[in-house]
Phi, psi and omega in degrees: 000135178252130180277162187306320181298319179293322178296325178293321175297315178304311184291324182297323183255011179055046179267172177247171176212157177244020182092340179239321182238140167262130186209162180156203181237144173228119190055239179246035175241150174259134185238153177212128182234127176241152189246116178251177181286323183242011181194166168231140185237123182244126175245128178241118182262129183276158178286349181208173180300139185279127180278167178297323180295317178294320178302317180294321180296326181290335183293345180297337182283354175275352182259174176298145006270004187271310178053045176270154171278123187249123177236113183257124176257194183297316184230015179207162176231138179243126178253127176250121181255108184282135178240109183254295182263340180203163181297146176290141183299123179292332177296322178291323176299319177299319180295318179295313180301310181297319181294316180295318179297322179292320178299316179294322179294317180298327181284327182216071187292340186259002182262145178282166177294147179295154180291146177285143176232083189306311185294316180294320181297316180296318179296316180296319180299318180294320180298318179298318181294316179303312180301310187289321179297323177294324177293326182272342187304320183285340183252349186301315183287329176297316180298319184296328184244023183302319180303322179286316189285345180264019170272177182297121177246089184238356187217170177298322181300325179296317178297320179296316181296319180298311181297321181295319180294319179292317181301328181295338180263353184281152358282149180238122176276108185280325178196190185298333187249341191235135174228148172262115188270323184199162176218142179210176178229153175215109185061245181258017185252140170256123185251121181246127182249118182250158169236133177245125173266153181062040185295349177294344179269004181300138175290154181299326182256027183303315183299315181293321179297313180299314181298315182298319182286326175299311180297317182298323180294327177289325184278337192260013185274350179093004180241040186298338181297337178276331187298328184294340183261359185273148181234022183276135172261151173241128176246116182253112178257121179251121182241161173273182185293342178270000179089002178279137184289131175272314177192166178230139179239133178246130176243118181248162185307323181297337180290324186250005176280000000 
């Protein structure tokens, strides 16, 4: 399914789509955009190997006003646009796409766009999504309920209120592989129970990635002065589709202070 913003990017650059990916050429670059629940991922492939100078020019999109995650490979650059509280601006995606294509064109104006490789592109796109969704799985529910969770958390009652509010929205399908099934509290702890399908695709460092991003989401909201006074623990239980526990992650106050 393609959301309206992605369709606007498609139409602006006269690209095509197969229901999952928007793809085509802009100047002499090949582009591919996929739409996730908590992010959008744009890959722009250059007509030639990317030089250090070009690599440096692409890094400007990691700064304001774009703040994209930029990963530059030998002949392509991938931009990840994180969507936490609201959709990422499609106009900014257009600016990034147009800017990257212009940078590649300026570096090699006489070379044609690289050939499309559908099977490889689809495989790469899925790999990027698996990786990124796993990174977001631990922070998605925090982001969704951040306005509530960033109030004063000084007592057991606060943990109970937080868990009760989240539980009222459960189950929540966070992405293709991850769902939040239930939430509860125990003393000063908020307990979140997730289910992961296709857990055989889990990255080796999935637990650490999820924990780091969960903590980062707590630290990056701009209200850190409140975090130092909170005593809430988070217990994240990840299970497979049969209900067997895959792993458990504990977040304690010292982690996010």
